[in-house]
Amino acid sequence: MKRKLATLTLAGALLTTTGLTANTSTIFAGTNGPNGPNYNGNETIQNERLHSYEEMSDLLHKLDQKSEALQLEVYGQSVKDRDLYLAKFGMNEDNPTILFLTQQHGNETLTTEGALKLIKYLTNNSKEVKHIIENVNILVAPRLNVDGAEGDVNFSLDDYVSGTHTRYNANGVDLNRDHVDREQPETKALHENVLQKYSPDYMIDLHHQGTQTTLGDTGELVSGSILYPTNAEVDEEVREQSKKLGAVVYNAVDSKGYGLLSKYPGGDAQTISRNGLAAEYGISTLLFEMRGMADHYREDYVLGQKSNGYLIQQAVVAMKATLEALADDSLESTDASFWDTLPESNYSGE
């Protein structure tokens, strides 16, 4: 497939490497429904808006120097010895703790862009931010798969559309299937130095899915999909809190008018973070899958940059809404019954 699209993709779809020459190309996508971003067919692919690893690192250090509220920590290293960063706010033992985890898969880039915007937002001194930090402990772990996001891996990406980003880490392992064995340094560090050290009560795990995901069988393209932990070993109270977390996200995205969410048809295995972390640690988890990927061996999974702004903002909206719901304790009274009627995702791609 890469060869088939070589003249179109050039340096790639939604690249996270901003320091490179800005290359453009065209890729075709469907038209979304009235409640989602309007993709309008031809899409330009550009890379200059998104952060490379080096630029992400520089931004985090600059924000850390500027803000007294932010505590920046390196909690481990990747296979290729890149530092793994954790941004911390609050850390009052009497407050609930939430973790936002992004880019377990290196080709799912916009989630990290949203996380970086959230971190920047939390470094301002507004009354709203102070209220959040005074009442919620916030952990943001942007880009777990730092090697895959750079395409710096020990295997060929020739079959990928652009050959620049991969789902897997440098050893060819899917980090989101390594939450039981924890054989990879990235996953091991996350468990030992974040999950076990800070004991979060909540987690939103942000991912991307294929471009042609629809709302049930309506044919209407969605901007994202969500799901709570479905493993049988998860405590029912933990699962219920996860459903409430999902309701907060759904209501926030739905109210904006440019987002349309479906129920993700995910598996039950504990190796998946959504399930394993809920079962092992009692963390109320939510999976949030956003539309399109930066690179893939399937052409219908790759999305051009035309809708980047909408999708990045969708991630920010979801994360800010959960912080506000935790800060004012409104999460507890959130009605999660929408799950009973939320249509499950369908896929109309290849």
PDB file of N, CA and C in Angstrom, residues 147-185:
ATOM      1  N   ASP A 147       8.984   5.980  20.780  1.00  0.00           N
ATOM      2  CA  ASP A 147       9.777   5.458  19.663  1.00  0.00           C
ATOM      3  C   ASP A 147       8.910   5.203  18.434  1.00  0.00           C
ATOM      4  N   GLY A 148       7.759   4.584  18.640  1.00  0.00           N
ATOM      5  CA  GLY A 148       6.854   4.325  17.523  1.00  0.00           C
ATOM      6  C   GLY A 148       6.370   5.601  16.875  1.00  0.00           C
ATOM      7  N   ALA A 149       6.201   6.647  17.688  1.00  0.00           N
ATOM      8  CA  ALA A 149       5.744   7.937  17.168  1.00  0.00           C
ATOM      9  C   ALA A 149       6.801   8.603  16.292  1.00  0.00           C
ATOM     10  N   GLU A 150       8.062   8.275  16.519  1.00  0.00           N
ATOM     11  CA  GLU A 150       9.143   8.818  15.705  1.00  0.00           C
ATOM     12  C   GLU A 150       9.494   7.901  14.530  1.00  0.00           C
ATOM     13  N   GLY A 151       8.869   6.729  14.479  1.00  0.00           N
ATOM     14  CA  GLY A 151       9.231   5.755  13.455  1.00  0.00           C
ATOM     15  C   GLY A 151      10.599   5.160  13.693  1.00  0.00           C
ATOM     16  N   ASP A 152      11.127   5.282  14.909  1.00  0.00           N
ATOM     17  CA  ASP A 152      12.455   4.792  15.266  1.00  0.00           C
ATOM     18  C   ASP A 152      12.311   3.400  15.880  1.00  0.00           C
ATOM     19  N   VAL A 153      12.146   2.404  15.013  1.00  0.00           N
ATOM     20  CA  VAL A 153      11.826   1.043  15.461  1.00  0.00           C
ATOM     21  C   VAL A 153      12.754   0.030  14.791  1.00  0.00           C
ATOM     22  N   ASN A 154      12.750  -1.192  15.326  1.00  0.00           N
ATOM     23  CA  ASN A 154      13.654  -2.243  14.852  1.00  0.00           C
ATOM     24  C   ASN A 154      12.999  -3.151  13.819  1.00  0.00           C
ATOM     25  N   PHE A 155      12.113  -2.592  13.016  1.00  0.00           N
ATOM     26  CA  PHE A 155      11.459  -3.365  11.962  1.00  0.00           C
ATOM     27  C   PHE A 155      11.049  -2.417  10.854  1.00  0.00           C
ATOM     28  N   SER A 156      10.730  -2.963   9.708  1.00  0.00           N
ATOM     29  CA  SER A 156      10.439  -2.150   8.530  1.00  0.00           C
ATOM     30  C   SER A 156       9.021  -1.589   8.572  1.00  0.00           C
ATOM     31  N   LEU A 157       8.870  -0.343   8.101  1.00  0.00           N
ATOM     32  CA  LEU A 157       7.561   0.286   7.963  1.00  0.00           C
ATOM     33  C   LEU A 157       7.193   0.434   6.485  1.00  0.00           C
ATOM     34  N   ASP A 158       7.783  -0.383   5.636  1.00  0.00           N
ATOM     35  CA  ASP A 158       7.551  -0.271   4.190  1.00  0.00           C
ATOM     36  C   ASP A 158       6.091  -0.490   3.794  1.00  0.00           C
ATOM     37  N   ASP A 159       5.354  -1.243   4.581  1.00  0.00           N
ATOM     38  CA  ASP A 159       3.953  -1.513   4.244  1.00  0.00           C
ATOM     39  C   ASP A 159       3.014  -0.406   4.717  1.00  0.00           C
ATOM     40  N   TYR A 160       3.547   0.576   5.422  1.00  0.00           N
ATOM     41  CA  TYR A 160       2.711   1.661   5.934  1.00  0.00           C
ATOM     42  C   TYR A 160       2.488   2.717   4.858  1.00  0.00           C
ATOM     43  N   VAL A 161       1.422   3.476   5.011  1.00  0.00           N
ATOM     44  CA  VAL A 161       1.071   4.495   4.031  1.00  0.00           C
ATOM     45  C   VAL A 161       2.207   5.494   3.861  1.00  0.00           C
ATOM     46  N   SER A 162       2.772   5.967   4.955  1.00  0.00           N
ATOM     47  CA  SER A 162       3.865   6.926   4.845  1.00  0.00           C
ATOM     48  C   SER A 162       5.172   6.418   5.432  1.00  0.00           C
ATOM     49  N   GLY A 163       5.108   5.353   6.220  1.00  0.00           N
ATOM     50  CA  GLY A 163       6.329   4.777   6.765  1.00  0.00           C
ATOM     51  C   GLY A 163       6.989   5.615   7.832  1.00  0.00           C
ATOM     52  N   THR A 164       6.218   6.344   8.598  1.00  0.00           N
ATOM     53  CA  THR A 164       6.782   7.275   9.578  1.00  0.00           C
ATOM     54  C   THR A 164       6.318   7.038  11.008  1.00  0.00           C
ATOM     55  N   HIS A 165       5.149   6.473  11.203  1.00  0.00           N
ATOM     56  CA  HIS A 165       4.588   6.235  12.527  1.00  0.00           C
ATOM     57  C   HIS A 165       4.077   4.795  12.591  1.00  0.00           C
ATOM     58  N   THR A 166       4.225   4.172  13.738  1.00  0.00           N
ATOM     59  CA  THR A 166       3.710   2.822  13.891  1.00  0.00           C
ATOM     60  C   THR A 166       2.982   2.648  15.218  1.00  0.00           C
ATOM     61  N   ARG A 167       2.036   1.746  15.212  1.00  0.00           N
ATOM     62  CA  ARG A 167       1.281   1.387  16.412  1.00  0.00           C
ATOM     63  C   ARG A 167       2.204   0.829  17.498  1.00  0.00           C
ATOM     64  N   TYR A 168       3.251   0.125  17.078  1.00  0.00           N
ATOM     65  CA  TYR A 168       4.059  -0.686  17.988  1.00  0.00           C
ATOM     66  C   TYR A 168       5.274   0.061  18.527  1.00  0.00           C
ATOM     67  N   ASN A 169       5.829  -0.440  19.619  1.00  0.00           N
ATOM     68  CA  ASN A 169       7.055   0.170  20.141  1.00  0.00           C
ATOM     69  C   ASN A 169       8.248  -0.337  19.329  1.00  0.00           C
ATOM     70  N   ALA A 170       9.461   0.047  19.703  1.00  0.00           N
ATOM     71  CA  ALA A 170      10.640  -0.281  18.902  1.00  0.00           C
ATOM     72  C   ALA A 170      10.855  -1.782  18.768  1.00  0.00           C
ATOM     73  N   ASN A 171      10.364  -2.553  19.736  1.00  0.00           N
ATOM     74  CA  ASN A 171      10.497  -4.013  19.685  1.00  0.00           C
ATOM     75  C   ASN A 171       9.354  -4.692  18.936  1.00  0.00           C
ATOM     76  N   GLY A 172       8.459  -3.895  18.363  1.00  0.00           N
ATOM     77  CA  GLY A 172       7.338  -4.463  17.623  1.00  0.00           C
ATOM     78  C   GLY A 172       6.210  -4.962  18.507  1.00  0.00           C
ATOM     79  N   VAL A 173       6.103  -4.440  19.722  1.00  0.00           N
ATOM     80  CA  VAL A 173       5.085  -4.869  20.682  1.00  0.00           C
ATOM     81  C   VAL A 173       3.999  -3.803  20.806  1.00  0.00           C
ATOM     82  N   ASP A 174       2.751  -4.237  20.850  1.00  0.00           N
ATOM     83  CA  ASP A 174       1.616  -3.359  21.117  1.00  0.00           C
ATOM     84  C   ASP A 174       1.575  -3.101  22.623  1.00  0.00           C
ATOM     85  N   LEU A 175       1.913  -1.899  23.041  1.00  0.00           N
ATOM     86  CA  LEU A 175       1.990  -1.588  24.470  1.00  0.00           C
ATOM     87  C   LEU A 175       0.647  -1.736  25.165  1.00  0.00           C
ATOM     88  N   ASN A 176      -0.440  -1.559  24.418  1.00  0.00           N
ATOM     89  CA  ASN A 176      -1.767  -1.699  25.024  1.00  0.00           C
ATOM     90  C   ASN A 176      -2.220  -3.150  25.093  1.00  0.00           C
ATOM     91  N   ARG A 177      -1.313  -4.074  24.869  1.00  0.00           N
ATOM     92  CA  ARG A 177      -1.564  -5.492  25.118  1.00  0.00           C
ATOM     93  C   ARG A 177      -0.497  -6.042  26.056  1.00  0.00           C
ATOM     94  N   ASP A 178       0.186  -5.159  26.761  1.00  0.00           N
ATOM     95  CA  ASP A 178       1.300  -5.562  27.629  1.00  0.00           C
ATOM     96  C   ASP A 178       1.056  -5.156  29.081  1.00  0.00           C
ATOM     97  N   HIS A 179      -0.215  -5.047  29.464  1.00  0.00           N
ATOM     98  CA  HIS A 179      -0.519  -4.563  30.809  1.00  0.00           C
ATOM     99  C   HIS A 179      -0.657  -5.669  31.848  1.00  0.00           C
ATOM    100  N   VAL A 180      -0.395  -6.903  31.447  1.00  0.00           N
ATOM    101  CA  VAL A 180      -0.314  -8.010  32.406  1.00  0.00           C
ATOM    102  C   VAL A 180       1.136  -8.454  32.553  1.00  0.00           C
ATOM    103  N   ASP A 181       1.783  -8.804  31.444  1.00  0.00           N
ATOM    104  CA  ASP A 181       3.177  -9.258  31.493  1.00  0.00           C
ATOM    105  C   ASP A 181       4.146  -8.110  31.752  1.00  0.00           C
ATOM    106  N   ARG A 182       3.857  -6.940  31.197  1.00  0.00           N
ATOM    107  CA  ARG A 182       4.687  -5.743  31.380  1.00  0.00           C
ATOM    108  C   ARG A 182       6.164  -6.027  31.048  1.00  0.00           C
ATOM    109  N   GLU A 183       6.365  -6.581  29.879  1.00  0.00           N
ATOM    110  CA  GLU A 183       7.712  -6.948  29.444  1.00  0.00           C
ATOM    111  C   GLU A 183       8.463  -5.794  28.789  1.00  0.00           C
ATOM    112  N   GLN A 184       7.742  -4.775  28.331  1.00  0.00           N
ATOM    113  CA  GLN A 184       8.375  -3.647  27.652  1.00  0.00           C
ATOM    114  C   GLN A 184       8.714  -2.541  28.645  1.00  0.00           C
ATOM    115  N   PRO A 185       9.823  -1.829  28.426  1.00  0.00           N
ATOM    116  CA  PRO A 185      10.234  -0.806  29.405  1.00  0.00           C
ATOM    117  C   PRO A 185       9.208   0.305  29.587  1.00  0.00           C
TER     118      PRO A 185
END
